[in-house]
mmCIF file of C-alpha atoms and ligand atoms in Angstrom:
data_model
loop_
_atom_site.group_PDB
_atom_site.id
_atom_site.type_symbol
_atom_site.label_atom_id
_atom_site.label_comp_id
_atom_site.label_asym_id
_atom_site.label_seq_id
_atom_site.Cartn_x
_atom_site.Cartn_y
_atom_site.Cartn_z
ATOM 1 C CA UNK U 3 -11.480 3.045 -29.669
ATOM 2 C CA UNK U 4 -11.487 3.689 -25.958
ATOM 3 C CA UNK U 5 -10.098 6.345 -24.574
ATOM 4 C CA UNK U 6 -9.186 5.079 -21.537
ATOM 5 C CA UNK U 7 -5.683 3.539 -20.858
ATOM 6 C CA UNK U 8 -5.729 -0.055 -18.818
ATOM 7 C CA UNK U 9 -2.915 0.832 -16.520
ATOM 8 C CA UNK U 10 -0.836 -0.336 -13.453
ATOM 9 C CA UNK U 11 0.927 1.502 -10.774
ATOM 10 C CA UNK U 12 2.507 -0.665 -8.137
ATOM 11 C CA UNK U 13 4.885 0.620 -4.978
ATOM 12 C CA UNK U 14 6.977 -1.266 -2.388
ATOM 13 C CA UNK U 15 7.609 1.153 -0.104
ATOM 14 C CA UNK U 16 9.533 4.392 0.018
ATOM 15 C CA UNK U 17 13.093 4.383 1.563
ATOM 16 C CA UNK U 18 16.408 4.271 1.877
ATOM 17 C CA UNK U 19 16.645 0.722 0.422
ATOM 18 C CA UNK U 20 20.399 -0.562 1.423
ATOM 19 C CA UNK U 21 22.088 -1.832 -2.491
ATOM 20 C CA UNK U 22 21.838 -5.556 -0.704
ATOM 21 C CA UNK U 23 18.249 -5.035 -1.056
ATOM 22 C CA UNK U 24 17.573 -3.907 -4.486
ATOM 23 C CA UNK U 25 16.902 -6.412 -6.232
ATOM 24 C CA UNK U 26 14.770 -8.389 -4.113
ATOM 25 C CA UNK U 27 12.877 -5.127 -4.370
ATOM 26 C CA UNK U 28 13.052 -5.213 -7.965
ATOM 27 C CA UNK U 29 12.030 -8.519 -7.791
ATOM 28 C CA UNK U 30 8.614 -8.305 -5.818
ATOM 29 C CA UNK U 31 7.951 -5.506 -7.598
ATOM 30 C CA UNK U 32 8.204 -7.204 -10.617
ATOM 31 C CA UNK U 33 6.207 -10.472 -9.784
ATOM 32 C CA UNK U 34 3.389 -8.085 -8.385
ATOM 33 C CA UNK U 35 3.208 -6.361 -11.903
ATOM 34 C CA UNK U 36 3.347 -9.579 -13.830
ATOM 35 C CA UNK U 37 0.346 -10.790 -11.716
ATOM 36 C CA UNK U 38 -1.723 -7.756 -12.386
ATOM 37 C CA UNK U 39 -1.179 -7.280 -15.606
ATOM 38 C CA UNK U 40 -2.000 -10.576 -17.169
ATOM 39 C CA UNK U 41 -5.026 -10.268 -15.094
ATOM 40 C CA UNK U 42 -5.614 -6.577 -16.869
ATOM 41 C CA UNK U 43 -4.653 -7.903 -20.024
ATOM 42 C CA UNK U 44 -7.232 -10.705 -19.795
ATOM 43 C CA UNK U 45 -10.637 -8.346 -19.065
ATOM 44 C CA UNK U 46 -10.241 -8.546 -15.339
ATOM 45 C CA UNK U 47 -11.306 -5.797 -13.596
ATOM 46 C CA UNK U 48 -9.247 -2.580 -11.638
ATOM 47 C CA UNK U 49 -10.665 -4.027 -8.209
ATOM 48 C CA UNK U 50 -9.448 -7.488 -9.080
ATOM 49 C CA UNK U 51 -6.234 -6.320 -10.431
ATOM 50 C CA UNK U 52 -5.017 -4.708 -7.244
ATOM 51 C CA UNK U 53 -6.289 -7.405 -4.938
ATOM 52 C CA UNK U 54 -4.052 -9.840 -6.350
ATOM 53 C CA UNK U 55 -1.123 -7.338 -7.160
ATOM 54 C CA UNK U 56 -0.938 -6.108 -3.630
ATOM 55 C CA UNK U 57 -1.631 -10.060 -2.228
ATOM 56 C CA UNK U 58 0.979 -11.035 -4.261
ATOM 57 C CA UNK U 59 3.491 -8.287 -2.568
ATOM 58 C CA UNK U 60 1.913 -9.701 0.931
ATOM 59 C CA UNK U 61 3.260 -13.261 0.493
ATOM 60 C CA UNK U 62 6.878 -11.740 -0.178
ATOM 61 C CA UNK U 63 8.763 -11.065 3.043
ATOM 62 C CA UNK U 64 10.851 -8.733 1.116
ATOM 63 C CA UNK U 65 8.102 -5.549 2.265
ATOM 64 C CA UNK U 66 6.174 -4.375 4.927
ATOM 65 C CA UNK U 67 2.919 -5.912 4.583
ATOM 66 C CA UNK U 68 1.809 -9.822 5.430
ATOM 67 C CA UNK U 69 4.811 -12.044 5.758
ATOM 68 C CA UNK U 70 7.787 -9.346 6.673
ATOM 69 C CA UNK U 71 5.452 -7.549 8.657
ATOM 70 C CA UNK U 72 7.203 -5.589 10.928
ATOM 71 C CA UNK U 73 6.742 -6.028 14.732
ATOM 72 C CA UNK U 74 4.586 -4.043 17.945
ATOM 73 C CA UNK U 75 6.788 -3.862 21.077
ATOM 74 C CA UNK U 76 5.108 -6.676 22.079
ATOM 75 C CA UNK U 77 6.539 -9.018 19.253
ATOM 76 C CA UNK U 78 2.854 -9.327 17.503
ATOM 77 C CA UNK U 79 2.154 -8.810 13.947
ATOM 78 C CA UNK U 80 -0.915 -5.987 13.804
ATOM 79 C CA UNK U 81 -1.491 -5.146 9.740
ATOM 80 C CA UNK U 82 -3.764 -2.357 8.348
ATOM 81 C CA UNK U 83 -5.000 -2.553 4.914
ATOM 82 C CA UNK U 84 -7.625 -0.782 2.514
ATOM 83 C CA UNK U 85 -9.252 -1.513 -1.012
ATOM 84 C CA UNK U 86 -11.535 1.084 -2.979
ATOM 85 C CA UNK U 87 -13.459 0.369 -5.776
ATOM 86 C CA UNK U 88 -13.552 3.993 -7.805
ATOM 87 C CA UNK U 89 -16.629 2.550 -10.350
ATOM 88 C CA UNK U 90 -18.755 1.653 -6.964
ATOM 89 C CA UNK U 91 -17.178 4.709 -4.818
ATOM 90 C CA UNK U 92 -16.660 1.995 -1.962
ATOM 91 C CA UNK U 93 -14.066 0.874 0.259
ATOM 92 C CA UNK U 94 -13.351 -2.053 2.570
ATOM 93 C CA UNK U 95 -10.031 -1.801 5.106
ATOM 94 C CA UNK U 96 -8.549 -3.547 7.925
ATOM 95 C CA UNK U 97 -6.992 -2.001 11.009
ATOM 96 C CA UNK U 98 -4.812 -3.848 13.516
ATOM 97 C CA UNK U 99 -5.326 -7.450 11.981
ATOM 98 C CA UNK U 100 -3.660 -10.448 13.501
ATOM 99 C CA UNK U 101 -3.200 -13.753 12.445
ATOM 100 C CA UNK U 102 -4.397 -13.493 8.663
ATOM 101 C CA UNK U 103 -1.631 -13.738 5.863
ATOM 102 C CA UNK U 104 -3.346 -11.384 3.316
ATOM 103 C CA UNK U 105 -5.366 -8.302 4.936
ATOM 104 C CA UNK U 106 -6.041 -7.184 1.571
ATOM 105 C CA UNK U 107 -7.976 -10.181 0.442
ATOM 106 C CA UNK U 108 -10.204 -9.411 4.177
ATOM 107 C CA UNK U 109 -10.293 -5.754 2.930
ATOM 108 C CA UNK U 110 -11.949 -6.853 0.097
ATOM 109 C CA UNK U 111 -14.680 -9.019 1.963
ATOM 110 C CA UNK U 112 -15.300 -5.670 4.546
ATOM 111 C CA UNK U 113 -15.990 -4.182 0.781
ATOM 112 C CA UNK U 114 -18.141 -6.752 -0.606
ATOM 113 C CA UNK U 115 -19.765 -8.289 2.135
ATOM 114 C CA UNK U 116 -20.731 -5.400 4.944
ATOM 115 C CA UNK U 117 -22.445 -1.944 4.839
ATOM 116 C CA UNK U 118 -19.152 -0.906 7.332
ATOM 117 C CA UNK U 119 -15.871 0.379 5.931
ATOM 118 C CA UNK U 120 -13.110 -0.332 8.175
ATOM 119 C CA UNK U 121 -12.973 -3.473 10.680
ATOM 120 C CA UNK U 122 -10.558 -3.300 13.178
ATOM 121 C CA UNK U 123 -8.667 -6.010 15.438
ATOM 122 C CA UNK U 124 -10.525 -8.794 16.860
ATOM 123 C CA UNK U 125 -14.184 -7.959 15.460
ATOM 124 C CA UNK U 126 -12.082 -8.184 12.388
ATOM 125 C CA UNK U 127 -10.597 -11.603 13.040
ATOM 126 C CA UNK U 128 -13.978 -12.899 13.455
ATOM 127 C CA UNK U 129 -15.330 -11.684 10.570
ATOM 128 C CA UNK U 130 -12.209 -13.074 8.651
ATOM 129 C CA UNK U 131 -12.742 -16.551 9.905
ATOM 130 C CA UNK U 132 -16.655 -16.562 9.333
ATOM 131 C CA UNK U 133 -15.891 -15.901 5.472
ATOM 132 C CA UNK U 134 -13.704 -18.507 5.429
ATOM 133 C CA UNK U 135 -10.279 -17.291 5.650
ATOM 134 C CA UNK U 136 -7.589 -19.018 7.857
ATOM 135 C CA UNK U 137 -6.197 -18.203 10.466
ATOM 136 C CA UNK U 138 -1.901 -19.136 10.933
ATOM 137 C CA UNK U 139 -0.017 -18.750 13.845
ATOM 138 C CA UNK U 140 1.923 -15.686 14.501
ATOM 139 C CA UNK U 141 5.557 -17.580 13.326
ATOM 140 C CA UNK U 142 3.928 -17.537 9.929
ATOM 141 C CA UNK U 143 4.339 -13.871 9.159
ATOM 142 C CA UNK U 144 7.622 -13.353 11.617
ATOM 143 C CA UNK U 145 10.898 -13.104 9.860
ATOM 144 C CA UNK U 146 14.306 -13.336 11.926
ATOM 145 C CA UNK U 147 15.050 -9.736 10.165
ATOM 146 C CA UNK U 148 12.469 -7.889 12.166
ATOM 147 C CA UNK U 149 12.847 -9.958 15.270
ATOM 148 C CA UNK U 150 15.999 -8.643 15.523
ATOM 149 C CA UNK U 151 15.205 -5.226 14.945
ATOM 150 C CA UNK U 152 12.575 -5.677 17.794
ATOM 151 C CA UNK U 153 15.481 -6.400 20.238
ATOM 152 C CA UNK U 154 17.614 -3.565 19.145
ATOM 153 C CA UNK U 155 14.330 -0.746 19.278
ATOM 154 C CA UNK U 156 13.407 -2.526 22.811
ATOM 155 C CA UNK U 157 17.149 -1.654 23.965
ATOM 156 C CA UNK U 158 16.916 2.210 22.530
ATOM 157 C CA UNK U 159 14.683 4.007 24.631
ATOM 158 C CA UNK U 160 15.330 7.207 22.366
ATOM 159 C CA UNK U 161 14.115 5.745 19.705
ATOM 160 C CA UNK U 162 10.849 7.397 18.272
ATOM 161 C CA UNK U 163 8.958 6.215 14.738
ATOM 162 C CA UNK U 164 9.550 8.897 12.628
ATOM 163 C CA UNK U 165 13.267 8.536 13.366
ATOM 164 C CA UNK U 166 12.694 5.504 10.968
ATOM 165 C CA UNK U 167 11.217 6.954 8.329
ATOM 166 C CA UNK U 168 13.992 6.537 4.818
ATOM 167 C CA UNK U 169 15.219 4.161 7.133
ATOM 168 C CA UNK U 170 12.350 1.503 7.376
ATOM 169 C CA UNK U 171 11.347 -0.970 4.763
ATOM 170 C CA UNK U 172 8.132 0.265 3.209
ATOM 171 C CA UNK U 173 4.131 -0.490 2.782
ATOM 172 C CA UNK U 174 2.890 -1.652 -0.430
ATOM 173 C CA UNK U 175 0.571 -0.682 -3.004
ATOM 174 C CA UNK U 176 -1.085 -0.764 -6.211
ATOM 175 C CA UNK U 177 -3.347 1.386 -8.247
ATOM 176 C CA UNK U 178 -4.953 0.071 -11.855
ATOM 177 C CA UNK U 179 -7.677 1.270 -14.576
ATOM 178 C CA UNK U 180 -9.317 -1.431 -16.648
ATOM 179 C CA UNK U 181 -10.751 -1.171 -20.354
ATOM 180 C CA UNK U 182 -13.957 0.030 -18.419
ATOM 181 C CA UNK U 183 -12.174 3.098 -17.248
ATOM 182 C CA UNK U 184 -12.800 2.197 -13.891
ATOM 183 C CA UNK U 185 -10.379 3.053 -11.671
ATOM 184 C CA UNK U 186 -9.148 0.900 -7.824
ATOM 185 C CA UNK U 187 -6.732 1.146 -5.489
ATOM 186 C CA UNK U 188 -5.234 -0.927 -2.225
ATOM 187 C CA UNK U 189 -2.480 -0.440 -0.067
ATOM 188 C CA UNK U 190 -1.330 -3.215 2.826
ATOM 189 C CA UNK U 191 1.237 -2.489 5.857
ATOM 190 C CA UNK U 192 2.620 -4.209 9.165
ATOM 191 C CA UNK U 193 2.679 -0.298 9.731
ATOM 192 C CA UNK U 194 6.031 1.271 11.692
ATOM 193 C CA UNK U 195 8.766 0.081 13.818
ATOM 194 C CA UNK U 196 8.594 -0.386 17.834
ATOM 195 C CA UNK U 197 4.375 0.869 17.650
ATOM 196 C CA UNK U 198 2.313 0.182 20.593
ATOM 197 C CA UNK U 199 -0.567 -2.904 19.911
ATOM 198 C CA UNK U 200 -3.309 -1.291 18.520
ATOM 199 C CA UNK U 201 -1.518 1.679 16.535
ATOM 200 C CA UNK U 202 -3.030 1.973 13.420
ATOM 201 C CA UNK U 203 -1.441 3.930 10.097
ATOM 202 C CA UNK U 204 -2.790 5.826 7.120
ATOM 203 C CA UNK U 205 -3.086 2.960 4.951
ATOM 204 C CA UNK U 206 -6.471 1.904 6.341
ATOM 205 C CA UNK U 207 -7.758 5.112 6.080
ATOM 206 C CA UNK U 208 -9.635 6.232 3.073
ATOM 207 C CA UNK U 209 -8.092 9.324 1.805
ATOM 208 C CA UNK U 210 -5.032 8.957 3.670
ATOM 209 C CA UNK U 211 -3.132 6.143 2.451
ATOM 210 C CA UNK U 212 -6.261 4.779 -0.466
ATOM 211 C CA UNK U 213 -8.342 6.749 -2.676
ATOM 212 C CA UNK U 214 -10.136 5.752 -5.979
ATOM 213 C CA UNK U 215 -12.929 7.217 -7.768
ATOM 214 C CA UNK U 216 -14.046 6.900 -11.514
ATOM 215 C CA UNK U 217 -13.591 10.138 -13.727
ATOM 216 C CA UNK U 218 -10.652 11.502 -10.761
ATOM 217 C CA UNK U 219 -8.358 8.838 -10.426
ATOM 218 C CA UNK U 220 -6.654 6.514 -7.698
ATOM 219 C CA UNK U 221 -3.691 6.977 -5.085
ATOM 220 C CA UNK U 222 -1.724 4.480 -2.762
ATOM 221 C CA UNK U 223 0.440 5.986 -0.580
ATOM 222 C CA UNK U 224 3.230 4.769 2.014
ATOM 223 C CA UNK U 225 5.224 6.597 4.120
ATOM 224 C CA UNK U 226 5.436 7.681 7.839
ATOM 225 C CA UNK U 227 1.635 7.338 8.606
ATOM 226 C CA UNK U 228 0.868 9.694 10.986
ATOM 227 C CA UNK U 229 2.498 12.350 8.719
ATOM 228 C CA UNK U 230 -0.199 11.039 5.788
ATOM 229 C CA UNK U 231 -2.807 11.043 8.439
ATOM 230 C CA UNK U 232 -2.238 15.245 8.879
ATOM 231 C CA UNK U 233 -1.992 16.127 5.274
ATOM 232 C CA UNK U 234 -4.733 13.364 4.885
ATOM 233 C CA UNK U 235 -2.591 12.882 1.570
ATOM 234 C CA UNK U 236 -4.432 10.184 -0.943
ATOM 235 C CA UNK U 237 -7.162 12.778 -0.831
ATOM 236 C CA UNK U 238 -4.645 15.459 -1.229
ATOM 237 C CA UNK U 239 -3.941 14.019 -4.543
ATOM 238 C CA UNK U 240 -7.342 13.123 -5.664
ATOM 239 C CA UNK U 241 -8.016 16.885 -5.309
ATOM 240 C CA UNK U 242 -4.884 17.807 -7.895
ATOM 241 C CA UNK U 243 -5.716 15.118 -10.423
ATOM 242 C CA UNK U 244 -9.959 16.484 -10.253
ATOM 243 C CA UNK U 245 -8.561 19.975 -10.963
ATOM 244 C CA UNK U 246 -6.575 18.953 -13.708
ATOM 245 C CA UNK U 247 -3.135 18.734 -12.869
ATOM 246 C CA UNK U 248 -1.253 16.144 -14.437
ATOM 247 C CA UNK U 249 -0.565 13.051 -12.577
ATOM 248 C CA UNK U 250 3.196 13.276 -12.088
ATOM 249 C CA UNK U 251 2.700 16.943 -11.624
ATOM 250 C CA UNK U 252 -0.100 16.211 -8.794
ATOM 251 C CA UNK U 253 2.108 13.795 -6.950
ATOM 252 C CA UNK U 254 5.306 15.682 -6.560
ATOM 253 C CA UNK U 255 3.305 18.667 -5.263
ATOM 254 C CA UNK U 256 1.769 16.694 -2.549
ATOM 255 C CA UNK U 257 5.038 15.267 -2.038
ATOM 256 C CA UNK U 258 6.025 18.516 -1.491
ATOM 257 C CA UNK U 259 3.138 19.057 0.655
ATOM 258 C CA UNK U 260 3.666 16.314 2.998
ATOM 259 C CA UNK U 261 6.965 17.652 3.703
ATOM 260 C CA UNK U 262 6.189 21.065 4.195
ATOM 261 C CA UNK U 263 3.167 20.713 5.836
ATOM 262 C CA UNK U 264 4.031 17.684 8.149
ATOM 263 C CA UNK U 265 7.456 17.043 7.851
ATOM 264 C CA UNK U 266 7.118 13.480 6.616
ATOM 265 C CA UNK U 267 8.502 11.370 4.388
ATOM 266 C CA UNK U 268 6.912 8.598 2.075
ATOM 267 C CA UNK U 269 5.888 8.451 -1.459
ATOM 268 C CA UNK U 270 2.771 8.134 -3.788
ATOM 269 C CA UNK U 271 2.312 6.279 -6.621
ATOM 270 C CA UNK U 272 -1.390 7.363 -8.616
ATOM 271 C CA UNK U 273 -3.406 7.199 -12.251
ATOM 272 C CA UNK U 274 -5.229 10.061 -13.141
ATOM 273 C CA UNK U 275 -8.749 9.895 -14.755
ATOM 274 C CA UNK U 276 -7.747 8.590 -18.196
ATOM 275 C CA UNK U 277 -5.162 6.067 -16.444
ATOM 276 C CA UNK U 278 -1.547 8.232 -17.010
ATOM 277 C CA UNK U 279 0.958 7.332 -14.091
ATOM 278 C CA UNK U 280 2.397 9.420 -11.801
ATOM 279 C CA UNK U 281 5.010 8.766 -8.998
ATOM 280 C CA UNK U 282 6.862 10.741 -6.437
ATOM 281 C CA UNK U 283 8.936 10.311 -3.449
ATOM 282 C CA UNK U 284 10.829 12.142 -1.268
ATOM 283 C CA UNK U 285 13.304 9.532 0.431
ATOM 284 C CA UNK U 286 16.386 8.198 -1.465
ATOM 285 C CA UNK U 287 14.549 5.712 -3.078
ATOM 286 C CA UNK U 288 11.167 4.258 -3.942
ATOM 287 C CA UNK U 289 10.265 0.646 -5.093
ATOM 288 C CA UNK U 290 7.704 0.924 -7.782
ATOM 289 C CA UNK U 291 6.691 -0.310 -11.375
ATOM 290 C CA UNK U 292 4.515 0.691 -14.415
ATOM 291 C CA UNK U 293 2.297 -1.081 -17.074
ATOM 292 C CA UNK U 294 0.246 0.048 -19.689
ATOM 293 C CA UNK U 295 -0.296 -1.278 -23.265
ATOM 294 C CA UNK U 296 1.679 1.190 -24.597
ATOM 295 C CA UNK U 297 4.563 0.214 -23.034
ATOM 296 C CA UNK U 298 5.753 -3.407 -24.340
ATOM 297 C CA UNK U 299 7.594 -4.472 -20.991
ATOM 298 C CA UNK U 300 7.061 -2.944 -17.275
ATOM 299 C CA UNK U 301 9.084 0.011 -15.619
ATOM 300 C CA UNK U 302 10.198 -0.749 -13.005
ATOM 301 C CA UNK U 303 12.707 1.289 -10.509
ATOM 302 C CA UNK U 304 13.997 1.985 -7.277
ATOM 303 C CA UNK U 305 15.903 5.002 -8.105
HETATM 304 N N1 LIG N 22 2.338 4.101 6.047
HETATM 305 C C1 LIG N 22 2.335 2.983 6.885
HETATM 306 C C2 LIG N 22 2.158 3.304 8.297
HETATM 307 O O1 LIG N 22 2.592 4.350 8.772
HETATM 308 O O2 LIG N 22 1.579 2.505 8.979
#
């Protein structure tokens, strides 16, 4: 029998979602899980697991990430997304994408297709529509939610990013192992409230807001980005689960770390090498679910 555990971690953002909210939360979160786990179930592999997981979270307007991005000063949509393939020890990201509904599905082209790692804005673009994705108009990934929000940051000339951190909806993630033992992970963003055109996050950033790699584990993180970009925190994590440390033990001490170190808040959702979960946050509340096959339905939480 194998000793390795097919698993799936999934996140929806660390915060302080309002009670309105949770179970649309509950609900993406939910969908995203059913999508990767049949796919797990059925032989697919880790990569293609969290492709579609994390796509799947895109198309819901309920996060951070695709449709529900949240909006530059300028009232454009700029998302940031990575992919790593743990069995290959290869990556593909996004940074500052425009236009495209599902940066993680691009990611995953930047992986497969190019000898580069990260694409950014409209080199990007280009690349998207030569491998045949298409491009929508901005009003496709607007909601009236975070046009409005727009207007009231435009109007508060005190307010600064990390003021919204706990208080912004949250990034999106998933890590998985298949039967193989091989281990991915992707995370996808419209990144943070009121950011200047051309900010880009942690989540594009290997070892920030991704990591994977066979016989470690795999990490997606959200949070305040530049925060993860000082503790450089997926790495962080990767270093814990190599030494041993058990997964949930690994994330709540970089957790701890990202606090302490960087004052920032966010959360991290990761497998270890033989595909145990681990979670941790450290805002009032974190969307995020759990399969494996020992478990007969999903956990799934924002509390
Ligand atoms: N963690 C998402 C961002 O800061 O862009």
């Amino acid at each position: 029998m194998s000793r390795y555990n097919p698993s799936l971690v999934v996140h929806g953002g660390a915060w302080e979602i309002p009670d309105e909210e949770v179970k649309a939360h509950l609900r993406g979160v939910q969908k995203a899980i059913e999508k990767g786990w049949s796919l797990l179930a059925s032989g697919a592999s880790a990569l293609d697991c969290v492709e579609e997981t994390v796509a799947v979270m895109e198309d819901d307007p309920t996060f951070d990430a695709g449709k529900g991005s949240i909006l530059n000063t300028d009232g454009s949509v700029e998302m940031d997304a990575s992919i790593m393939d743990g069995c290959r020890f290869d990556a593909g990201a996004v940074a500052a994408l425009r236009n495209f509904p599902n940066p993680v599905r691009v990611a995953r082209k930047v992986l497969e297709e190019t000898e580069h790692w990260l694409l950014a804005g409209p080199g990007c673009e280009a690349f998207a529509v030569r491998h045949g994705f298409e491009s929508v108009p901005v009003e496709n990934l607007l909601t009236e939610r975070e046009l409005k929000r727009l207007q009231i940051l435009i109007n508060d000339p005190r307010f600064r990013s990390p003021h919204a951190f706990g208080g912004k909806r949250g990034t999106v993630g998933a890590v998985a192992m298949d039967k193989k033992g091989h281990v991915a992970a992707a995370t996808s963003t419209g990144g943070t409230p009121k950011k200047l055109p051309g900010r880009v996050g942690d989540t594009p950033l290997i070892g920030c807001g991704t990591y994977a790699e066979d016989g470690v584990g795999g990490i997606s993180c959200t949070g305040w980005g530049e925060s993860i970009m000082k503790v450089m925190l997926a790495r962080e994590v990767a270093e814990h689960l190599r030494s041993g440390k058990p997964p949930v033990d690994s994330a709540e001490a970089c957790v701890g770390i990202l606090k302490a170190r960087a004052g920032g808040l966010g959360g991290i959702i990761c497998l270890d090498r033989y595909g145990n979960p681990g979670m941790a946050f450290n805002t009032p509340r974190m969307a995020r679910g759990m399969m494996n096959a020992e478990t007969d339905k999903p956990f799934i939480s924002v509390d």
